[in-house]
């Protein structure tokens, strides 16, 4: 096992406890990030589906708006100068808000109407019906454009966040968790080796103590035998011999 495959720590019981807690935290973090990536991917697919539908609808709306503009110009002539004279400020405006999806703030654009229609009287002389139709068609087109801009902005944001989240998931799954697991295995093997060495050391100590005790007992035994032999020259140790005449 190379040094890059494990975390450099001193093998001890405390280090083993810390590594186990880190492994548990990494697994929990991996699970949460995986759920976040799944939720973001689901929202990403929903937005992609809405973008496709909105773009298809946008083509039809723009086609109808262009046709109605051509009909209005045919009926009224060039009315752009009348519109420019009557319009002083934008009537359709856009505001933004944030939508939280799995901890990610997605920008959402909404259109709203501010103020009265300043050119509602335009076309009373002729072509009023066509003008009202072209206003409605282009208002629908602007509404779809705002919705499409919101969807595409959320799409790009989600795409970046999903890439980052997947990189984190892969880093935890294939780098961090294996390193911690290898470190735990290394610590366990080192602790087992230390226990075996300690057991062998204690066994040798017991063996040395037993040998010392045996030598001591042997010495005592030999010393006791020597004391029991006594001195033959001492008179008090000799028994009297009686002979019959």
PDB file of C-alpha atoms in Angstrom:
ATOM      1  CA  UNK A   1       0.000   0.000   0.000  1.00  0.00           C
ATOM      2  CA  UNK A   2       1.577   3.281  -1.117  1.00  0.00           C
ATOM      3  CA  UNK A   3       1.588   6.445   0.935  1.00  0.00           C
ATOM      4  CA  UNK A   4      -0.904   8.101  -1.421  1.00  0.00           C
ATOM      5  CA  UNK A   5      -3.501   5.380  -0.785  1.00  0.00           C
ATOM      6  CA  UNK A   6      -3.782   6.147   2.919  1.00  0.00           C
ATOM      7  CA  UNK A   7      -3.723   9.075   5.310  1.00  0.00           C
ATOM      8  CA  UNK A   8      -0.414   9.460   7.195  1.00  0.00           C
ATOM      9  CA  UNK A   9      -1.388   8.914  10.841  1.00  0.00           C
ATOM     10  CA  UNK A  10       0.267   7.228  13.776  1.00  0.00           C
ATOM     11  CA  UNK A  11      -1.465   3.867  14.358  1.00  0.00           C
ATOM     12  CA  UNK A  12      -3.267   4.000  17.679  1.00  0.00           C
ATOM     13  CA  UNK A  13      -6.684   3.301  19.148  1.00  0.00           C
ATOM     14  CA  UNK A  14      -7.534   6.993  19.117  1.00  0.00           C
ATOM     15  CA  UNK A  15      -6.522   7.311  15.459  1.00  0.00           C
ATOM     16  CA  UNK A  16      -8.657   4.266  14.647  1.00  0.00           C
ATOM     17  CA  UNK A  17     -11.679   5.831  16.356  1.00  0.00           C
ATOM     18  CA  UNK A  18     -11.127   9.119  14.510  1.00  0.00           C
ATOM     19  CA  UNK A  19     -10.776   7.352  11.146  1.00  0.00           C
ATOM     20  CA  UNK A  20     -13.960   5.356  11.736  1.00  0.00           C
ATOM     21  CA  UNK A  21     -15.886   8.534  12.537  1.00  0.00           C
ATOM     22  CA  UNK A  22     -14.431  10.197   9.424  1.00  0.00           C
ATOM     23  CA  UNK A  23     -15.441   7.199   7.330  1.00  0.00           C
ATOM     24  CA  UNK A  24     -18.970   7.374   8.699  1.00  0.00           C
ATOM     25  CA  UNK A  25     -19.127  11.097   7.948  1.00  0.00           C
ATOM     26  CA  UNK A  26     -17.786  10.567   4.419  1.00  0.00           C
ATOM     27  CA  UNK A  27     -20.360   7.860   3.718  1.00  0.00           C
ATOM     28  CA  UNK A  28     -23.153  10.087   5.029  1.00  0.00           C
ATOM     29  CA  UNK A  29     -21.881  13.019   2.960  1.00  0.00           C
ATOM     30  CA  UNK A  30     -21.685  10.802  -0.110  1.00  0.00           C
ATOM     31  CA  UNK A  31     -25.283   9.669   0.434  1.00  0.00           C
ATOM     32  CA  UNK A  32     -26.536  13.248   0.825  1.00  0.00           C
ATOM     33  CA  UNK A  33     -24.637  14.493  -2.221  1.00  0.00           C
ATOM     34  CA  UNK A  34     -25.926  11.546  -4.248  1.00  0.00           C
ATOM     35  CA  UNK A  35     -29.510  12.404  -3.288  1.00  0.00           C
ATOM     36  CA  UNK A  36     -28.835  16.052  -4.139  1.00  0.00           C
ATOM     37  CA  UNK A  37     -27.420  15.087  -7.539  1.00  0.00           C
ATOM     38  CA  UNK A  38     -30.465  12.905  -8.224  1.00  0.00           C
ATOM     39  CA  UNK A  39     -32.857  15.718  -7.266  1.00  0.00           C
ATOM     40  CA  UNK A  40     -30.972  18.224  -9.425  1.00  0.00           C
ATOM     41  CA  UNK A  41     -30.890  15.798 -12.342  1.00  0.00           C
ATOM     42  CA  UNK A  42     -34.652  15.289 -12.064  1.00  0.00           C
ATOM     43  CA  UNK A  43     -35.235  19.050 -12.066  1.00  0.00           C
ATOM     44  CA  UNK A  44     -32.759  19.389 -14.936  1.00  0.00           C
ATOM     45  CA  UNK A  45     -34.743  16.952 -17.068  1.00  0.00           C
ATOM     46  CA  UNK A  46     -38.003  18.701 -16.221  1.00  0.00           C
ATOM     47  CA  UNK A  47     -36.549  22.051 -17.279  1.00  0.00           C
ATOM     48  CA  UNK A  48     -35.151  20.529 -20.469  1.00  0.00           C
ATOM     49  CA  UNK A  49     -38.583  19.152 -21.323  1.00  0.00           C
ATOM     50  CA  UNK A  50     -40.180  22.560 -20.676  1.00  0.00           C
ATOM     51  CA  UNK A  51     -37.532  24.276 -22.836  1.00  0.00           C
ATOM     52  CA  UNK A  52     -38.286  21.983 -25.761  1.00  0.00           C
ATOM     53  CA  UNK A  53     -42.034  22.530 -25.379  1.00  0.00           C
ATOM     54  CA  UNK A  54     -41.618  26.306 -25.009  1.00  0.00           C
ATOM     55  CA  UNK A  55     -39.379  26.556 -28.067  1.00  0.00           C
ATOM     56  CA  UNK A  56     -41.875  24.625 -30.165  1.00  0.00           C
ATOM     57  CA  UNK A  57     -44.661  26.860 -28.912  1.00  0.00           C
ATOM     58  CA  UNK A  58     -42.485  29.908 -29.463  1.00  0.00           C
ATOM     59  CA  UNK A  59     -42.150  29.062 -33.143  1.00  0.00           C
ATOM     60  CA  UNK A  60     -45.922  28.971 -33.590  1.00  0.00           C
ATOM     61  CA  UNK A  61     -46.465  32.181 -31.598  1.00  0.00           C
ATOM     62  CA  UNK A  62     -43.802  34.091 -33.517  1.00  0.00           C
ATOM     63  CA  UNK A  63     -45.248  32.855 -36.791  1.00  0.00           C
ATOM     64  CA  UNK A  64     -48.729  34.079 -35.834  1.00  0.00           C
ATOM     65  CA  UNK A  65     -47.296  37.377 -34.575  1.00  0.00           C
ATOM     66  CA  UNK A  66     -45.416  37.952 -37.819  1.00  0.00           C
ATOM     67  CA  UNK A  67     -48.533  37.169 -39.884  1.00  0.00           C
ATOM     68  CA  UNK A  68     -50.698  39.466 -37.772  1.00  0.00           C
ATOM     69  CA  UNK A  69     -48.071  42.220 -38.085  1.00  0.00           C
ATOM     70  CA  UNK A  70     -48.112  41.828 -41.855  1.00  0.00           C
ATOM     71  CA  UNK A  71     -51.938  41.954 -41.898  1.00  0.00           C
ATOM     72  CA  UNK A  72     -51.931  45.064 -39.687  1.00  0.00           C
ATOM     73  CA  UNK A  73     -49.400  46.837 -41.925  1.00  0.00           C
ATOM     74  CA  UNK A  74     -51.469  45.921 -44.945  1.00  0.00           C
ATOM     75  CA  UNK A  75     -54.608  47.362 -43.329  1.00  0.00           C
ATOM     76  CA  UNK A  76     -53.119  50.420 -41.588  1.00  0.00           C
ATOM     77  CA  UNK A  77     -49.866  51.046 -43.327  1.00  0.00           C
ATOM     78  CA  UNK A  78     -46.784  51.890 -41.289  1.00  0.00           C
ATOM     79  CA  UNK A  79     -47.973  52.600 -37.750  1.00  0.00           C
ATOM     80  CA  UNK A  80     -44.626  52.401 -35.986  1.00  0.00           C
ATOM     81  CA  UNK A  81     -44.367  56.184 -35.624  1.00  0.00           C
ATOM     82  CA  UNK A  82     -47.744  56.314 -33.843  1.00  0.00           C
ATOM     83  CA  UNK A  83     -46.623  53.639 -31.382  1.00  0.00           C
ATOM     84  CA  UNK A  84     -43.321  55.436 -30.710  1.00  0.00           C
ATOM     85  CA  UNK A  85     -45.126  58.712 -30.061  1.00  0.00           C
ATOM     86  CA  UNK A  86     -47.605  57.194 -27.586  1.00  0.00           C
ATOM     87  CA  UNK A  87     -45.168  54.983 -25.651  1.00  0.00           C
ATOM     88  CA  UNK A  88     -43.283  56.809 -22.875  1.00  0.00           C
ATOM     89  CA  UNK A  89     -42.240  53.873 -20.692  1.00  0.00           C
ATOM     90  CA  UNK A  90     -42.276  50.104 -20.847  1.00  0.00           C
ATOM     91  CA  UNK A  91     -45.588  48.551 -19.958  1.00  0.00           C
ATOM     92  CA  UNK A  92     -44.360  44.955 -19.746  1.00  0.00           C
ATOM     93  CA  UNK A  93     -41.571  44.510 -17.199  1.00  0.00           C
ATOM     94  CA  UNK A  94     -39.570  41.622 -15.839  1.00  0.00           C
ATOM     95  CA  UNK A  95     -38.778  40.817 -12.212  1.00  0.00           C
ATOM     96  CA  UNK A  96     -36.628  38.048 -10.851  1.00  0.00           C
ATOM     97  CA  UNK A  97     -36.851  35.788  -7.817  1.00  0.00           C
ATOM     98  CA  UNK A  98     -34.979  32.794  -6.468  1.00  0.00           C
ATOM     99  CA  UNK A  99     -36.235  29.215  -6.411  1.00  0.00           C
ATOM    100  CA  UNK A 100     -34.465  26.826  -4.056  1.00  0.00           C
ATOM    101  CA  UNK A 101     -33.940  23.335  -5.455  1.00  0.00           C
ATOM    102  CA  UNK A 102     -31.916  20.993  -3.206  1.00  0.00           C
ATOM    103  CA  UNK A 103     -29.959  23.912  -1.789  1.00  0.00           C
ATOM    104  CA  UNK A 104     -29.367  25.566  -5.187  1.00  0.00           C
ATOM    105  CA  UNK A 105     -30.874  28.992  -5.867  1.00  0.00           C
ATOM    106  CA  UNK A 106     -32.225  29.085  -9.414  1.00  0.00           C
ATOM    107  CA  UNK A 107     -33.100  32.477 -10.961  1.00  0.00           C
ATOM    108  CA  UNK A 108     -36.712  32.687 -12.113  1.00  0.00           C
ATOM    109  CA  UNK A 109     -37.913  35.565 -14.322  1.00  0.00           C
ATOM    110  CA  UNK A 110     -41.525  36.713 -14.285  1.00  0.00           C
ATOM    111  CA  UNK A 111     -43.187  39.271 -16.526  1.00  0.00           C
ATOM    112  CA  UNK A 112     -45.809  41.677 -15.282  1.00  0.00           C
ATOM    113  CA  UNK A 113     -47.739  44.657 -16.626  1.00  0.00           C
ATOM    114  CA  UNK A 114     -47.063  48.039 -15.081  1.00  0.00           C
ATOM    115  CA  UNK A 115     -49.391  50.938 -15.927  1.00  0.00           C
ATOM    116  CA  UNK A 116     -52.130  51.371 -18.495  1.00  0.00           C
ATOM    117  CA  UNK A 117     -51.915  50.749 -22.211  1.00  0.00           C
ATOM    118  CA  UNK A 118     -50.662  54.056 -23.589  1.00  0.00           C
ATOM    119  CA  UNK A 119     -51.458  53.168 -27.186  1.00  0.00           C
ATOM    120  CA  UNK A 120     -54.850  51.552 -26.684  1.00  0.00           C
ATOM    121  CA  UNK A 121     -56.544  54.240 -28.785  1.00  0.00           C
ATOM    122  CA  UNK A 122     -54.195  53.735 -31.717  1.00  0.00           C
ATOM    123  CA  UNK A 123     -56.004  52.425 -34.769  1.00  0.00           C
ATOM    124  CA  UNK A 124     -59.478  53.677 -34.015  1.00  0.00           C
ATOM    125  CA  UNK A 125     -59.680  55.192 -37.443  1.00  0.00           C
ATOM    126  CA  UNK A 126     -58.844  51.997 -39.279  1.00  0.00           C
ATOM    127  CA  UNK A 127     -57.328  48.605 -38.625  1.00  0.00           C
ATOM    128  CA  UNK A 128     -58.156  48.615 -34.922  1.00  0.00           C
ATOM    129  CA  UNK A 129     -59.018  44.915 -34.846  1.00  0.00           C
ATOM    130  CA  UNK A 130     -55.787  43.905 -36.562  1.00  0.00           C
ATOM    131  CA  UNK A 131     -53.783  46.159 -34.239  1.00  0.00           C
ATOM    132  CA  UNK A 132     -55.362  44.621 -31.153  1.00  0.00           C
ATOM    133  CA  UNK A 133     -54.605  41.176 -32.549  1.00  0.00           C
ATOM    134  CA  UNK A 134     -50.949  41.977 -33.191  1.00  0.00           C
ATOM    135  CA  UNK A 135     -50.606  43.440 -29.672  1.00  0.00           C
ATOM    136  CA  UNK A 136     -51.954  40.253 -28.126  1.00  0.00           C
ATOM    137  CA  UNK A 137     -49.750  38.030 -30.285  1.00  0.00           C
ATOM    138  CA  UNK A 138     -46.568  39.943 -29.483  1.00  0.00           C
ATOM    139  CA  UNK A 139     -47.517  40.134 -25.796  1.00  0.00           C
ATOM    140  CA  UNK A 140     -47.766  36.346 -25.848  1.00  0.00           C
ATOM    141  CA  UNK A 141     -44.398  36.193 -27.606  1.00  0.00           C
ATOM    142  CA  UNK A 142     -42.797  38.420 -24.948  1.00  0.00           C
ATOM    143  CA  UNK A 143     -44.306  36.238 -22.208  1.00  0.00           C
ATOM    144  CA  UNK A 144     -42.845  33.116 -23.801  1.00  0.00           C
ATOM    145  CA  UNK A 145     -39.473  34.835 -24.277  1.00  0.00           C
ATOM    146  CA  UNK A 146     -39.318  35.703 -20.585  1.00  0.00           C
ATOM    147  CA  UNK A 147     -40.295  32.151 -19.648  1.00  0.00           C
ATOM    148  CA  UNK A 148     -37.722  30.732 -22.060  1.00  0.00           C
ATOM    149  CA  UNK A 149     -35.000  33.016 -20.662  1.00  0.00           C
ATOM    150  CA  UNK A 150     -35.862  31.858 -17.138  1.00  0.00           C
ATOM    151  CA  UNK A 151     -35.759  28.198 -18.170  1.00  0.00           C
ATOM    152  CA  UNK A 152     -32.476  28.501 -20.043  1.00  0.00           C
ATOM    153  CA  UNK A 153     -30.830  30.414 -17.185  1.00  0.00           C
ATOM    154  CA  UNK A 154     -31.950  27.738 -14.734  1.00  0.00           C
ATOM    155  CA  UNK A 155     -30.786  25.085 -17.207  1.00  0.00           C
ATOM    156  CA  UNK A 156     -27.262  26.517 -17.409  1.00  0.00           C
ATOM    157  CA  UNK A 157     -27.077  27.017 -13.634  1.00  0.00           C
ATOM    158  CA  UNK A 158     -28.241  23.473 -12.942  1.00  0.00           C
ATOM    159  CA  UNK A 159     -25.817  22.070 -15.489  1.00  0.00           C
ATOM    160  CA  UNK A 160     -22.852  23.659 -13.689  1.00  0.00           C
ATOM    161  CA  UNK A 161     -24.094  22.660 -10.230  1.00  0.00           C
ATOM    162  CA  UNK A 162     -24.728  19.058 -11.340  1.00  0.00           C
ATOM    163  CA  UNK A 163     -21.197  18.817 -12.748  1.00  0.00           C
ATOM    164  CA  UNK A 164     -19.703  20.130  -9.490  1.00  0.00           C
ATOM    165  CA  UNK A 165     -21.897  17.825  -7.385  1.00  0.00           C
ATOM    166  CA  UNK A 166     -21.020  14.778  -9.486  1.00  0.00           C
ATOM    167  CA  UNK A 167     -17.316  15.593  -9.178  1.00  0.00           C
ATOM    168  CA  UNK A 168     -17.696  15.776  -5.423  1.00  0.00           C
ATOM    169  CA  UNK A 169     -19.636  12.500  -5.340  1.00  0.00           C
ATOM    170  CA  UNK A 170     -16.978  10.775  -7.423  1.00  0.00           C
ATOM    171  CA  UNK A 171     -14.167  12.256  -5.313  1.00  0.00           C
ATOM    172  CA  UNK A 172     -15.772  10.994  -2.110  1.00  0.00           C
ATOM    173  CA  UNK A 173     -16.644   7.594  -3.586  1.00  0.00           C
ATOM    174  CA  UNK A 174     -13.385   6.838  -5.389  1.00  0.00           C
ATOM    175  CA  UNK A 175     -10.765   8.860  -3.460  1.00  0.00           C
ATOM    176  CA  UNK A 176     -11.747   9.869   0.064  1.00  0.00           C
ATOM    177  CA  UNK A 177     -13.636   6.753   1.206  1.00  0.00           C
ATOM    178  CA  UNK A 178     -11.003   4.302  -0.185  1.00  0.00           C
ATOM    179  CA  UNK A 179      -8.184   6.309   1.454  1.00  0.00           C
ATOM    180  CA  UNK A 180      -9.944   6.297   4.820  1.00  0.00           C
ATOM    181  CA  UNK A 181     -10.764   2.590   4.465  1.00  0.00           C
ATOM    182  CA  UNK A 182      -7.134   1.815   3.583  1.00  0.00           C
ATOM    183  CA  UNK A 183      -5.982   3.898   6.549  1.00  0.00           C
ATOM    184  CA  UNK A 184      -8.315   1.964   8.859  1.00  0.00           C
ATOM    185  CA  UNK A 185      -7.019  -1.345   7.490  1.00  0.00           C
ATOM    186  CA  UNK A 186      -3.433  -0.147   7.942  1.00  0.00           C
ATOM    187  CA  UNK A 187      -4.103   0.951  11.544  1.00  0.00           C
ATOM    188  CA  UNK A 188      -5.837  -2.351  12.365  1.00  0.00           C
ATOM    189  CA  UNK A 189      -2.968  -4.374  10.891  1.00  0.00           C
ATOM    190  CA  UNK A 190      -0.406  -2.290  12.778  1.00  0.00           C
ATOM    191  CA  UNK A 191      -2.346  -2.642  16.036  1.00  0.00           C
ATOM    192  CA  UNK A 192      -2.604  -6.398  15.503  1.00  0.00           C
ATOM    193  CA  UNK A 193       1.122  -6.553  14.883  1.00  0.00           C
ATOM    194  CA  UNK A 194       1.745  -4.518  18.019  1.00  0.00           C
ATOM    195  CA  UNK A 195      -0.509  -6.859  19.997  1.00  0.00           C
ATOM    196  CA  UNK A 196       1.349  -9.878  18.670  1.00  0.00           C
ATOM    197  CA  UNK A 197       4.667  -8.267  19.582  1.00  0.00           C
ATOM    198  CA  UNK A 198       3.340  -7.413  23.037  1.00  0.00           C
ATOM    199  CA  UNK A 199       2.045 -10.953  23.508  1.00  0.00           C
ATOM    200  CA  UNK A 200       5.397 -12.398  22.420  1.00  0.00           C
ATOM    201  CA  UNK A 201       7.224  -9.972  24.739  1.00  0.00           C
ATOM    202  CA  UNK A 202       5.013 -10.902  27.690  1.00  0.00           C
ATOM    203  CA  UNK A 203       5.461 -14.569  26.874  1.00  0.00           C
ATOM    204  CA  UNK A 204       9.247 -14.184  26.841  1.00  0.00           C
ATOM    205  CA  UNK A 205       9.094 -12.265  30.116  1.00  0.00           C
ATOM    206  CA  UNK A 206       7.044 -15.015  31.722  1.00  0.00           C
ATOM    207  CA  UNK A 207       9.468 -17.583  30.370  1.00  0.00           C
ATOM    208  CA  UNK A 208      12.447 -15.647  31.753  1.00  0.00           C
ATOM    209  CA  UNK A 209      10.708 -15.315  35.113  1.00  0.00           C
ATOM    210  CA  UNK A 210       9.926 -19.040  35.153  1.00  0.00           C
ATOM    211  CA  UNK A 211      13.530 -19.883  34.332  1.00  0.00           C
ATOM    212  CA  UNK A 212      14.752 -17.551  37.062  1.00  0.00           C
ATOM    213  CA  UNK A 213      12.290 -19.074  39.517  1.00  0.00           C
ATOM    214  CA  UNK A 214      13.336 -22.583  38.543  1.00  0.00           C
ATOM    215  CA  UNK A 215      16.997 -21.692  38.984  1.00  0.00           C
ATOM    216  CA  UNK A 216      16.241 -20.173  42.351  1.00  0.00           C
ATOM    217  CA  UNK A 217      14.305 -23.246  43.462  1.00  0.00           C
ATOM    218  CA  UNK A 218      17.068 -25.531  42.187  1.00  0.00           C
ATOM    219  CA  UNK A 219      19.608 -23.487  44.087  1.00  0.00           C
ATOM    220  CA  UNK A 220      17.528 -23.722  47.238  1.00  0.00           C
ATOM    221  CA  UNK A 221      17.118 -27.451  46.789  1.00  0.00           C
ATOM    222  CA  UNK A 222      20.853 -27.981  46.323  1.00  0.00           C
ATOM    223  CA  UNK A 223      21.577 -25.751  49.306  1.00  0.00           C
ATOM    224  CA  UNK A 224      19.174 -27.781  51.437  1.00  0.00           C
ATOM    225  CA  UNK A 225      20.782 -31.082  50.508  1.00  0.00           C
ATOM    226  CA  UNK A 226      24.203 -29.700  51.370  1.00  0.00           C
ATOM    227  CA  UNK A 227      23.020 -28.624  54.788  1.00  0.00           C
ATOM    228  CA  UNK A 228      21.534 -32.085  55.495  1.00  0.00           C
ATOM    229  CA  UNK A 229      24.901 -33.918  54.938  1.00  0.00           C
ATOM    230  CA  UNK A 230      26.515 -32.373  58.053  1.00  0.00           C
ATOM    231  CA  UNK A 231      30.100 -32.901  59.500  1.00  0.00           C
ATOM    232  CA  UNK A 232      31.334 -36.419  60.197  1.00  0.00           C
ATOM    233  CA  UNK A 233      33.947 -35.198  62.678  1.00  0.00           C
ATOM    234  CA  UNK A 234      31.405 -33.896  65.134  1.00  0.00           C
ATOM    235  CA  UNK A 235      31.008 -36.319  68.154  1.00  0.00           C
ATOM    236  CA  UNK A 236      27.471 -35.401  69.010  1.00  0.00           C
ATOM    237  CA  UNK A 237      26.285 -36.765  65.717  1.00  0.00           C
ATOM    238  CA  UNK A 238      27.791 -40.235  66.268  1.00  0.00           C
ATOM    239  CA  UNK A 239      25.687 -42.878  67.968  1.00  0.00           C
ATOM    240  CA  UNK A 240      27.166 -45.090  70.645  1.00  0.00           C
ATOM    241  CA  UNK A 241      27.835 -48.678  69.681  1.00  0.00           C
ATOM    242  CA  UNK A 242      27.194 -51.356  72.259  1.00  0.00           C
ATOM    243  CA  UNK A 243      29.023 -54.719  72.079  1.00  0.00           C
ATOM    244  CA  UNK A 244      28.006 -57.803  74.087  1.00  0.00           C
ATOM    245  CA  UNK A 245      30.855 -59.655  75.943  1.00  0.00           C
TER     246      UNK A 245
END
